Amino acid sequence: DLQHTDAAQLAVALILSGKYAVAHYDERTFRYPEEVGALAQALSKEIALIQTSVENTKKAKAAAAEEEPVEVRISLSSNLEEGESMLGDREDLKTRLSDALQEGVEFQFGPTDVLWQWALDRTNWNTVSGGELTRRVKLKTEFQDGSVGTDLAATGGKKRGSRAKVAAIAVEEKPEAVAEVVTDEEVPE
């Protein structure tokens, strides 16, 4: 029952509310991008504890423990204010946005769509923790406010073949054509 332009504005507002989600960690709230450093500092304490627990174990157990990363979860909630700021003075659309977020939304995102995950993946944890990390830590963000996030990169997708395989398929499809196949090893850098 919405006009196309109104539906598009509402869709963009929903996207922004997920992209700029609010992070919750250790009973504190963090907003992107202003508080990226503050969340990194808060997480560095837990990462330091994880590193200390590895250093206190025997070397054989530590080597086995290093193979599996420790997962640290950061809760996210949709950022209603960010979505509303895009809608301007359209109170009717702001109400619909609020209702949709309260009911719950499924955000389907790629590696750079949820900015908190993107920022945490690119943080130099060796520098933040003040030393070299001896244990792999995987930071995982997930929505907790009734919304669900589906990472499209984690669900897989169609993988591209190598150039040599693609060229070989092209030659098979057109046997009368002669093609020179260059493998990845032969390509000059």
Short mmCIF file of N, CA and C in Angstrom, two decimals:
data_model
loop_
_atom_site.label_atom_id
_atom_site.label_comp_id
_atom_site.label_asym_id
_atom_site.label_seq_id
_atom_site.Cartn_x
_atom_site.Cartn_y
_atom_site.Cartn_z
N ASP A 1 0.80 -1.20 0.00
CA ASP A 1 0.00 0.00 0.00
C ASP A 1 0.85 1.27 0.00
N LEU A 2 2.16 1.12 -0.22
CA LEU A 2 3.06 2.28 -0.30
C LEU A 2 3.36 2.62 -1.75
N GLN A 3 3.60 3.88 -2.01
CA GLN A 3 4.08 4.26 -3.32
C GLN A 3 5.51 3.72 -3.48
N HIS A 4 5.94 3.56 -4.71
CA HIS A 4 7.26 2.98 -4.96
C HIS A 4 8.38 3.79 -4.32
N THR A 5 8.30 5.11 -4.39
CA THR A 5 9.36 5.94 -3.80
C THR A 5 9.37 5.83 -2.29
N ASP A 6 8.18 5.74 -1.68
CA ASP A 6 8.11 5.58 -0.22
C ASP A 6 8.67 4.22 0.20
N ALA A 7 8.34 3.18 -0.56
CA ALA A 7 8.86 1.84 -0.26
C ALA A 7 10.38 1.82 -0.40
N ALA A 8 10.90 2.51 -1.40
CA ALA A 8 12.35 2.57 -1.59
C ALA A 8 13.02 3.31 -0.44
N GLN A 9 12.43 4.42 0.01
CA GLN A 9 12.98 5.15 1.14
C GLN A 9 12.97 4.30 2.40
N LEU A 10 11.89 3.58 2.62
CA LEU A 10 11.80 2.70 3.78
C LEU A 10 12.84 1.59 3.71
N ALA A 11 13.05 1.04 2.52
CA ALA A 11 14.06 -0.02 2.34
C ALA A 11 15.46 0.50 2.64
N VAL A 12 15.77 1.70 2.17
CA VAL A 12 17.09 2.28 2.43
C VAL A 12 17.25 2.55 3.93
N ALA A 13 16.20 3.03 4.57
CA ALA A 13 16.27 3.27 6.02
C ALA A 13 16.51 1.97 6.78
N LEU A 14 15.88 0.88 6.35
CA LEU A 14 16.12 -0.43 6.99
C LEU A 14 17.56 -0.87 6.80
N ILE A 15 18.09 -0.67 5.60
CA ILE A 15 19.47 -1.04 5.31
C ILE A 15 20.42 -0.26 6.20
N LEU A 16 20.20 1.04 6.31
CA LEU A 16 21.08 1.87 7.14
C LEU A 16 20.98 1.50 8.62
N SER A 17 19.80 1.11 9.08
CA SER A 17 19.65 0.72 10.48
C SER A 17 20.44 -0.54 10.80
N GLY A 18 20.64 -1.41 9.80
CA GLY A 18 21.47 -2.60 10.00
C GLY A 18 22.94 -2.32 9.78
N LYS A 19 23.25 -1.53 8.76
CA LYS A 19 24.64 -1.21 8.44
C LYS A 19 25.31 -0.48 9.60
N TYR A 20 24.60 0.47 10.19
CA TYR A 20 25.13 1.25 11.31
C TYR A 20 24.57 0.75 12.63
N ALA A 21 24.46 -0.56 12.78
CA ALA A 21 23.91 -1.15 14.00
C ALA A 21 24.69 -0.69 15.22
N VAL A 22 24.02 -0.75 16.36
CA VAL A 22 24.63 -0.38 17.63
C VAL A 22 25.22 -1.65 18.25
N ALA A 23 26.48 -1.58 18.68
CA ALA A 23 27.15 -2.74 19.28
C ALA A 23 26.96 -2.70 20.80
N HIS A 24 26.78 -3.88 21.38
CA HIS A 24 26.63 -4.01 22.84
C HIS A 24 27.66 -5.02 23.32
N TYR A 25 28.48 -4.57 24.25
CA TYR A 25 29.51 -5.46 24.79
C TYR A 25 29.80 -5.04 26.23
N ASP A 26 29.86 -6.01 27.11
CA ASP A 26 30.21 -5.77 28.51
C ASP A 26 29.32 -4.69 29.13
N GLU A 27 28.01 -4.82 28.87
CA GLU A 27 26.99 -3.93 29.42
C GLU A 27 27.18 -2.47 28.99
N ARG A 28 27.85 -2.25 27.87
CA ARG A 28 28.03 -0.90 27.32
C ARG A 28 27.52 -0.89 25.88
N THR A 29 27.20 0.30 25.41
CA THR A 29 26.72 0.50 24.04
C THR A 29 27.74 1.30 23.27
N PHE A 30 28.00 0.89 22.02
CA PHE A 30 29.00 1.55 21.18
C PHE A 30 28.37 1.89 19.84
N ARG A 31 28.63 3.09 19.36
CA ARG A 31 28.09 3.55 18.08
C ARG A 31 29.22 3.65 17.06
N TYR A 32 28.90 3.21 15.84
CA TYR A 32 29.86 3.29 14.74
C TYR A 32 29.74 4.65 14.08
N PRO A 33 30.79 5.31 13.70
CA PRO A 33 32.22 5.01 13.78
C PRO A 33 32.91 5.67 14.97
N GLU A 34 32.17 6.47 15.71
CA GLU A 34 32.78 7.27 16.78
C GLU A 34 33.44 6.42 17.86
N GLU A 35 32.90 5.24 18.13
CA GLU A 35 33.38 4.47 19.28
C GLU A 35 34.05 3.14 18.90
N VAL A 36 34.63 3.09 17.72
CA VAL A 36 35.35 1.89 17.30
C VAL A 36 36.53 1.64 18.24
N GLY A 37 37.29 2.69 18.53
CA GLY A 37 38.44 2.55 19.43
C GLY A 37 38.03 2.13 20.83
N ALA A 38 36.93 2.65 21.31
CA ALA A 38 36.46 2.30 22.66
C ALA A 38 36.07 0.83 22.73
N LEU A 39 35.40 0.31 21.69
CA LEU A 39 35.04 -1.11 21.68
C LEU A 39 36.30 -1.97 21.57
N ALA A 40 37.26 -1.55 20.76
CA ALA A 40 38.52 -2.30 20.64
C ALA A 40 39.23 -2.37 21.99
N GLN A 41 39.24 -1.27 22.73
CA GLN A 41 39.87 -1.26 24.06
C GLN A 41 39.12 -2.19 25.01
N ALA A 42 37.79 -2.17 24.97
CA ALA A 42 37.01 -3.05 25.83
C ALA A 42 37.26 -4.52 25.48
N LEU A 43 37.36 -4.83 24.19
CA LEU A 43 37.62 -6.20 23.77
C LEU A 43 39.05 -6.63 24.07
N SER A 44 39.98 -5.69 24.12
CA SER A 44 41.38 -6.04 24.36
C SER A 44 41.56 -6.69 25.73
N LYS A 45 40.73 -6.33 26.68
CA LYS A 45 40.82 -6.96 28.01
C LYS A 45 40.48 -8.45 27.93
N GLU A 46 39.43 -8.78 27.20
CA GLU A 46 39.07 -10.19 27.06
C GLU A 46 40.11 -10.95 26.23
N ILE A 47 40.63 -10.29 25.19
CA ILE A 47 41.66 -10.93 24.37
C ILE A 47 42.92 -11.18 25.20
N ALA A 48 43.26 -10.25 26.09
CA ALA A 48 44.42 -10.44 26.98
C ALA A 48 44.19 -11.64 27.90
N LEU A 49 42.97 -11.80 28.41
CA LEU A 49 42.66 -12.96 29.25
C LEU A 49 42.79 -14.26 28.48
N ILE A 50 42.35 -14.25 27.23
CA ILE A 50 42.47 -15.44 26.39
C ILE A 50 43.94 -15.78 26.18
N GLN A 51 44.76 -14.77 25.93
CA GLN A 51 46.20 -14.98 25.71
C GLN A 51 46.86 -15.51 26.98
N THR A 52 46.46 -14.99 28.14
CA THR A 52 47.02 -15.44 29.42
C THR A 52 46.68 -16.89 29.66
N SER A 53 45.46 -17.30 29.33
CA SER A 53 45.08 -18.69 29.54
C SER A 53 45.88 -19.63 28.64
N VAL A 54 46.26 -19.18 27.46
CA VAL A 54 47.08 -20.00 26.57
C VAL A 54 48.48 -20.12 27.11
N GLU A 55 49.04 -19.03 27.62
CA GLU A 55 50.41 -19.05 28.13
C GLU A 55 50.55 -19.94 29.36
N ASN A 56 49.47 -20.14 30.12
CA ASN A 56 49.54 -20.95 31.33
C ASN A 56 49.39 -22.45 31.06
N THR A 57 49.05 -22.84 29.85
CA THR A 57 48.91 -24.26 29.53
C THR A 57 50.24 -24.80 29.03
N LYS A 58 50.33 -26.11 28.99
CA LYS A 58 51.55 -26.74 28.48
C LYS A 58 51.67 -26.47 26.99
N LYS A 59 52.90 -26.55 26.47
CA LYS A 59 53.15 -26.24 25.06
C LYS A 59 52.39 -27.18 24.13
N ALA A 60 52.30 -28.44 24.45
CA ALA A 60 51.58 -29.38 23.57
C ALA A 60 50.11 -29.02 23.51
N LYS A 61 49.53 -28.71 24.66
CA LYS A 61 48.12 -28.31 24.68
C LYS A 61 47.95 -26.97 23.99
N ALA A 62 48.91 -26.10 24.12
CA ALA A 62 48.82 -24.78 23.49
C ALA A 62 48.84 -24.91 21.98
N ALA A 63 49.67 -25.82 21.46
CA ALA A 63 49.72 -26.01 20.02
C ALA A 63 48.39 -26.53 19.50
N ALA A 64 47.76 -27.44 20.23
CA ALA A 64 46.45 -27.95 19.83
C ALA A 64 45.39 -26.85 19.97
N ALA A 65 45.51 -26.04 21.02
CA ALA A 65 44.54 -24.97 21.24
C ALA A 65 44.63 -23.89 20.18
N GLU A 66 45.83 -23.66 19.65
CA GLU A 66 46.01 -22.62 18.63
C GLU A 66 45.30 -22.95 17.34
N GLU A 67 45.06 -24.23 17.08
CA GLU A 67 44.41 -24.61 15.84
C GLU A 67 42.98 -24.10 15.79
N GLU A 68 42.27 -24.12 16.91
CA GLU A 68 40.89 -23.67 16.95
C GLU A 68 40.84 -22.24 17.47
N PRO A 69 40.22 -21.34 16.73
CA PRO A 69 40.12 -19.97 17.24
C PRO A 69 39.07 -19.87 18.35
N VAL A 70 39.32 -18.97 19.27
CA VAL A 70 38.35 -18.68 20.31
C VAL A 70 37.38 -17.66 19.73
N GLU A 71 36.09 -17.90 19.90
CA GLU A 71 35.09 -17.00 19.33
C GLU A 71 34.58 -16.05 20.42
N VAL A 72 34.64 -14.77 20.12
CA VAL A 72 34.11 -13.73 21.01
C VAL A 72 32.95 -13.08 20.27
N ARG A 73 31.79 -13.05 20.91
CA ARG A 73 30.59 -12.52 20.27
C ARG A 73 30.28 -11.11 20.76
N ILE A 74 29.89 -10.27 19.80
CA ILE A 74 29.48 -8.90 20.08
C ILE A 74 28.04 -8.78 19.61
N SER A 75 27.15 -8.38 20.49
CA SER A 75 25.73 -8.24 20.15
C SER A 75 25.48 -6.95 19.41
N LEU A 76 24.56 -6.98 18.47
CA LEU A 76 24.16 -5.80 17.71
C LEU A 76 22.66 -5.60 17.84
N SER A 77 22.26 -4.35 17.76
CA SER A 77 20.84 -4.03 17.65
C SER A 77 20.69 -3.00 16.54
N SER A 78 19.56 -3.04 15.87
CA SER A 78 19.31 -2.13 14.76
C SER A 78 19.34 -0.69 15.26
N ASN A 79 19.89 0.18 14.44
CA ASN A 79 20.04 1.59 14.79
C ASN A 79 18.86 2.38 14.22
N LEU A 80 17.80 2.49 15.00
CA LEU A 80 16.59 3.18 14.58
C LEU A 80 16.87 4.64 14.24
N GLU A 81 17.71 5.29 15.03
CA GLU A 81 18.00 6.71 14.80
C GLU A 81 18.65 6.94 13.43
N GLU A 82 19.54 6.03 13.03
CA GLU A 82 20.20 6.16 11.73
C GLU A 82 19.19 6.03 10.60
N GLY A 83 18.28 5.07 10.72
CA GLY A 83 17.24 4.90 9.70
C GLY A 83 16.29 6.09 9.65
N GLU A 84 15.92 6.60 10.83
CA GLU A 84 15.01 7.74 10.88
C GLU A 84 15.64 9.00 10.31
N SER A 85 16.94 9.18 10.48
CA SER A 85 17.60 10.37 9.95
C SER A 85 17.53 10.41 8.42
N MET A 86 17.49 9.25 7.80
CA MET A 86 17.37 9.20 6.34
C MET A 86 15.97 9.59 5.89
N LEU A 87 14.96 9.35 6.72
CA LEU A 87 13.57 9.60 6.33
C LEU A 87 13.13 11.05 6.51
N GLY A 88 13.97 11.86 7.13
CA GLY A 88 13.65 13.28 7.28
C GLY A 88 12.42 13.51 8.12
N ASP A 89 11.46 14.27 7.58
CA ASP A 89 10.26 14.63 8.35
C ASP A 89 9.07 13.73 8.05
N ARG A 90 9.28 12.57 7.43
CA ARG A 90 8.20 11.65 7.09
C ARG A 90 7.84 10.78 8.29
N GLU A 91 6.98 11.29 9.15
CA GLU A 91 6.59 10.59 10.37
C GLU A 91 5.89 9.27 10.08
N ASP A 92 5.11 9.21 8.97
CA ASP A 92 4.43 7.97 8.62
C ASP A 92 5.43 6.85 8.30
N LEU A 93 6.51 7.20 7.60
CA LEU A 93 7.53 6.20 7.28
C LEU A 93 8.37 5.84 8.50
N LYS A 94 8.60 6.82 9.38
CA LYS A 94 9.33 6.54 10.62
C LYS A 94 8.56 5.54 11.48
N THR A 95 7.24 5.68 11.50
CA THR A 95 6.41 4.75 12.27
C THR A 95 6.51 3.35 11.68
N ARG A 96 6.44 3.26 10.35
CA ARG A 96 6.56 1.94 9.70
C ARG A 96 7.94 1.33 9.94
N LEU A 97 8.97 2.16 9.92
CA LEU A 97 10.33 1.67 10.18
C LEU A 97 10.42 1.11 11.59
N SER A 98 9.92 1.86 12.53
CA SER A 98 9.94 1.42 13.93
C SER A 98 9.17 0.11 14.11
N ASP A 99 8.00 0.02 13.50
CA ASP A 99 7.20 -1.21 13.59
C ASP A 99 7.93 -2.40 12.98
N ALA A 100 8.56 -2.18 11.83
CA ALA A 100 9.29 -3.27 11.16
C ALA A 100 10.46 -3.75 12.03
N LEU A 101 11.19 -2.82 12.63
CA LEU A 101 12.33 -3.21 13.47
C LEU A 101 11.87 -3.91 14.74
N GLN A 102 10.72 -3.52 15.28
CA GLN A 102 10.21 -4.19 16.48
C GLN A 102 9.75 -5.61 16.16
N GLU A 103 9.19 -5.80 14.96
CA GLU A 103 8.78 -7.14 14.55
C GLU A 103 9.98 -8.03 14.26
N GLY A 104 11.07 -7.42 13.82
CA GLY A 104 12.27 -8.16 13.48
C GLY A 104 12.50 -8.17 11.98
N VAL A 105 13.72 -7.98 11.58
CA VAL A 105 14.10 -7.89 10.18
C VAL A 105 15.22 -8.90 9.93
N GLU A 106 15.24 -9.50 8.75
CA GLU A 106 16.35 -10.35 8.38
C GLU A 106 17.27 -9.53 7.49
N PHE A 107 18.45 -9.24 7.99
CA PHE A 107 19.46 -8.53 7.22
C PHE A 107 20.32 -9.56 6.52
N GLN A 108 20.42 -9.47 5.21
CA GLN A 108 21.33 -10.32 4.45
C GLN A 108 22.48 -9.43 4.04
N PHE A 109 23.68 -9.81 4.46
CA PHE A 109 24.81 -8.91 4.26
C PHE A 109 26.04 -9.65 3.78
N GLY A 110 26.92 -8.86 3.17
CA GLY A 110 28.22 -9.34 2.73
C GLY A 110 29.29 -8.93 3.73
N PRO A 111 30.54 -9.18 3.41
CA PRO A 111 31.63 -8.92 4.35
C PRO A 111 31.80 -7.47 4.77
N THR A 112 31.37 -6.52 3.96
CA THR A 112 31.57 -5.11 4.32
C THR A 112 30.26 -4.38 4.62
N ASP A 113 29.15 -5.10 4.71
CA ASP A 113 27.86 -4.43 4.89
C ASP A 113 27.55 -4.06 6.33
N VAL A 114 27.90 -4.89 7.30
CA VAL A 114 27.72 -4.54 8.70
C VAL A 114 29.04 -3.94 9.16
N LEU A 115 29.03 -2.65 9.40
CA LEU A 115 30.28 -1.93 9.60
C LEU A 115 31.04 -2.35 10.85
N TRP A 116 30.34 -2.80 11.89
CA TRP A 116 31.06 -3.26 13.09
C TRP A 116 31.91 -4.48 12.77
N GLN A 117 31.35 -5.44 12.06
CA GLN A 117 32.12 -6.64 11.72
C GLN A 117 33.31 -6.26 10.86
N TRP A 118 33.10 -5.38 9.90
CA TRP A 118 34.16 -4.92 9.02
C TRP A 118 35.28 -4.27 9.84
N ALA A 119 34.92 -3.38 10.77
CA ALA A 119 35.92 -2.67 11.58
C ALA A 119 36.69 -3.63 12.49
N LEU A 120 35.99 -4.59 13.09
CA LEU A 120 36.66 -5.53 14.00
C LEU A 120 37.59 -6.47 13.23
N ASP A 121 37.21 -6.83 12.02
CA ASP A 121 38.08 -7.69 11.21
C ASP A 121 39.36 -6.98 10.80
N ARG A 122 39.34 -5.66 10.74
CA ARG A 122 40.49 -4.90 10.28
C ARG A 122 41.29 -4.24 11.40
N THR A 123 40.91 -4.47 12.62
CA THR A 123 41.65 -3.93 13.75
C THR A 123 42.95 -4.69 13.92
N ASN A 124 44.04 -3.98 14.17
CA ASN A 124 45.33 -4.60 14.42
C ASN A 124 45.37 -5.00 15.90
N TRP A 125 44.97 -6.22 16.18
CA TRP A 125 44.84 -6.67 17.57
C TRP A 125 46.20 -6.83 18.24
N ASN A 126 47.26 -7.07 17.48
CA ASN A 126 48.60 -7.11 18.08
C ASN A 126 48.93 -5.76 18.71
N THR A 127 48.61 -4.68 18.03
CA THR A 127 48.88 -3.35 18.55
C THR A 127 47.95 -3.02 19.72
N VAL A 128 46.67 -3.31 19.57
CA VAL A 128 45.70 -3.00 20.63
C VAL A 128 46.01 -3.77 21.91
N SER A 129 46.41 -5.04 21.76
CA SER A 129 46.67 -5.86 22.95
C SER A 129 48.05 -5.63 23.53
N GLY A 130 48.90 -4.90 22.83
CA GLY A 130 50.22 -4.59 23.35
C GLY A 130 51.24 -5.69 23.18
N GLY A 131 51.01 -6.62 22.29
CA GLY A 131 51.98 -7.69 22.07
C GLY A 131 51.50 -8.63 21.00
N GLU A 132 52.28 -9.66 20.78
CA GLU A 132 51.93 -10.64 19.76
C GLU A 132 50.90 -11.61 20.30
N LEU A 133 49.87 -11.88 19.50
CA LEU A 133 48.83 -12.82 19.90
C LEU A 133 49.30 -14.24 19.66
N THR A 134 49.14 -15.10 20.66
CA THR A 134 49.54 -16.49 20.53
C THR A 134 48.35 -17.40 20.27
N ARG A 135 47.17 -16.85 20.32
CA ARG A 135 45.94 -17.62 20.11
C ARG A 135 45.05 -16.87 19.13
N ARG A 136 44.52 -17.57 18.16
CA ARG A 136 43.61 -16.93 17.21
C ARG A 136 42.28 -16.63 17.89
N VAL A 137 41.79 -15.44 17.65
CA VAL A 137 40.51 -15.00 18.20
C VAL A 137 39.63 -14.59 17.03
N LYS A 138 38.43 -15.12 17.00
CA LYS A 138 37.47 -14.77 15.95
C LYS A 138 36.38 -13.91 16.59
N LEU A 139 36.24 -12.68 16.10
CA LEU A 139 35.22 -11.78 16.60
C LEU A 139 33.99 -11.90 15.72
N LYS A 140 32.86 -12.18 16.31
CA LYS A 140 31.63 -12.44 15.56
C LYS A 140 30.53 -11.52 16.06
N THR A 141 29.94 -10.74 15.15
CA THR A 141 28.81 -9.89 15.51
C THR A 141 27.52 -10.61 15.15
N GLU A 142 26.49 -10.42 15.99
CA GLU A 142 25.20 -11.01 15.69
C GLU A 142 24.09 -10.14 16.26
N PHE A 143 22.99 -10.06 15.54
CA PHE A 143 21.86 -9.25 15.96
C PHE A 143 21.13 -9.94 17.10
N GLN A 144 20.70 -9.14 18.09
CA GLN A 144 20.03 -9.67 19.27
C GLN A 144 18.65 -9.08 19.52
N ASP A 145 18.22 -8.13 18.71
CA ASP A 145 16.99 -7.40 19.01
C ASP A 145 15.76 -7.91 18.27
N GLY A 146 15.72 -9.15 17.96
CA GLY A 146 14.61 -9.68 17.18
C GLY A 146 14.94 -9.73 15.71
N SER A 147 15.97 -9.02 15.32
CA SER A 147 16.44 -9.07 13.94
C SER A 147 17.43 -10.21 13.79
N VAL A 148 17.59 -10.64 12.56
CA VAL A 148 18.50 -11.74 12.26
C VAL A 148 19.44 -11.27 11.18
N GLY A 149 20.69 -11.63 11.28
CA GLY A 149 21.66 -11.31 10.25
C GLY A 149 22.13 -12.58 9.57
N THR A 150 22.09 -12.60 8.27
CA THR A 150 22.56 -13.74 7.49
C THR A 150 23.76 -13.28 6.68
N ASP A 151 24.91 -13.86 6.99
CA ASP A 151 26.14 -13.51 6.28
C ASP A 151 26.17 -14.28 4.98
N LEU A 152 26.03 -13.58 3.87
CA LEU A 152 26.00 -14.24 2.57
C LEU A 152 27.33 -14.87 2.21
N ALA A 153 28.43 -14.33 2.74
CA ALA A 153 29.75 -14.91 2.46
C ALA A 153 29.89 -16.27 3.14
N ALA A 154 29.28 -16.43 4.31
CA ALA A 154 29.37 -17.69 5.05
C ALA A 154 28.51 -18.78 4.44
N THR A 155 27.46 -18.39 3.72
CA THR A 155 26.57 -19.39 3.13
C THR A 155 27.12 -19.95 1.84
N GLY A 156 28.23 -19.40 1.39
CA GLY A 156 28.83 -19.88 0.16
C GLY A 156 28.24 -19.16 -1.03
N GLY A 157 28.54 -19.64 -2.12
CA GLY A 157 28.06 -19.03 -3.35
C GLY A 157 28.75 -19.72 -4.49
N LYS A 158 28.44 -19.32 -5.67
CA LYS A 158 29.05 -19.94 -6.83
C LYS A 158 30.51 -19.51 -6.91
N LYS A 159 31.37 -20.49 -6.98
CA LYS A 159 32.80 -20.21 -7.05
C LYS A 159 33.22 -20.16 -8.51
N ARG A 160 34.09 -19.21 -8.79
CA ARG A 160 34.61 -19.10 -10.14
C ARG A 160 35.73 -20.11 -10.34
N GLY A 161 35.78 -20.66 -11.52
CA GLY A 161 36.86 -21.58 -11.85
C GLY A 161 38.10 -20.79 -12.23
N SER A 162 39.21 -21.47 -12.30
CA SER A 162 40.43 -20.80 -12.71
C SER A 162 40.35 -20.49 -14.19
N ARG A 163 41.23 -19.60 -14.66
CA ARG A 163 41.21 -19.21 -16.07
C ARG A 163 41.50 -20.40 -16.97
N ALA A 164 42.36 -21.31 -16.53
CA ALA A 164 42.70 -22.47 -17.36
C ALA A 164 41.47 -23.36 -17.54
N LYS A 165 40.69 -23.57 -16.48
CA LYS A 165 39.49 -24.39 -16.57
C LYS A 165 38.45 -23.72 -17.45
N VAL A 166 38.28 -22.42 -17.30
CA VAL A 166 37.31 -21.69 -18.11
C VAL A 166 37.71 -21.76 -19.58
N ALA A 167 38.99 -21.60 -19.89
CA ALA A 167 39.45 -21.69 -21.28
C ALA A 167 39.24 -23.08 -21.83
N ALA A 168 39.48 -24.12 -21.03
CA ALA A 168 39.29 -25.49 -21.47
C ALA A 168 37.82 -25.76 -21.78
N ILE A 169 36.92 -25.24 -20.98
CA ILE A 169 35.49 -25.40 -21.22
C ILE A 169 35.10 -24.70 -22.50
N ALA A 170 35.64 -23.51 -22.74
CA ALA A 170 35.34 -22.78 -23.97
C ALA A 170 35.81 -23.55 -25.19
N VAL A 171 36.95 -24.21 -25.12
CA VAL A 171 37.48 -24.99 -26.24
C VAL A 171 36.59 -26.20 -26.48
N GLU A 172 36.12 -26.85 -25.39
CA GLU A 172 35.25 -28.01 -25.54
C GLU A 172 33.94 -27.65 -26.21
N GLU A 173 33.40 -26.47 -25.92
CA GLU A 173 32.13 -26.05 -26.49
C GLU A 173 32.25 -25.74 -27.97
N LYS A 174 33.39 -25.25 -28.42
CA LYS A 174 33.62 -24.92 -29.82
C LYS A 174 34.86 -25.66 -30.30
N PRO A 175 34.71 -26.92 -30.70
CA PRO A 175 35.89 -27.70 -31.08
C PRO A 175 36.59 -27.18 -32.33
N GLU A 176 35.88 -26.46 -33.20
CA GLU A 176 36.53 -25.96 -34.40
C GLU A 176 37.46 -24.78 -34.10
N ALA A 177 37.30 -24.16 -32.95
CA ALA A 177 38.15 -23.02 -32.59
C ALA A 177 39.41 -23.54 -31.93
N VAL A 178 40.51 -22.88 -32.22
CA VAL A 178 41.79 -23.22 -31.61
C VAL A 178 42.08 -22.14 -30.58
N ALA A 179 42.33 -22.56 -29.34
CA ALA A 179 42.58 -21.59 -28.28
C ALA A 179 43.90 -21.90 -27.61
N GLU A 180 44.61 -20.86 -27.25
CA GLU A 180 45.84 -21.02 -26.50
C GLU A 180 45.50 -20.85 -25.03
N VAL A 181 45.76 -21.86 -24.24
CA VAL A 181 45.43 -21.83 -22.83
C VAL A 181 46.66 -21.40 -22.04
N VAL A 182 46.49 -20.36 -21.25
CA VAL A 182 47.58 -19.87 -20.40
C VAL A 182 47.21 -20.23 -18.98
N THR A 183 48.08 -20.97 -18.30
CA THR A 183 47.80 -21.32 -16.92
C THR A 183 48.25 -20.19 -16.00
N ASP A 184 47.79 -20.27 -14.77
CA ASP A 184 48.14 -19.23 -13.79
C ASP A 184 49.63 -19.15 -13.54
N GLU A 185 50.35 -20.28 -13.69
CA GLU A 185 51.79 -20.28 -13.46
C GLU A 185 52.55 -19.53 -14.55
N GLU A 186 51.99 -19.46 -15.77
CA GLU A 186 52.66 -18.86 -16.88
C GLU A 186 52.39 -17.35 -17.01
N VAL A 187 51.47 -16.83 -16.25
CA VAL A 187 51.11 -15.42 -16.36
C VAL A 187 52.20 -14.58 -15.70
N PRO A 188 52.79 -13.63 -16.45
CA PRO A 188 53.84 -12.79 -15.84
C PRO A 188 53.26 -11.85 -14.81
N GLU A 189 54.03 -11.55 -13.79
CA GLU A 189 53.54 -10.68 -12.72
C GLU A 189 54.00 -9.28 -12.88
#
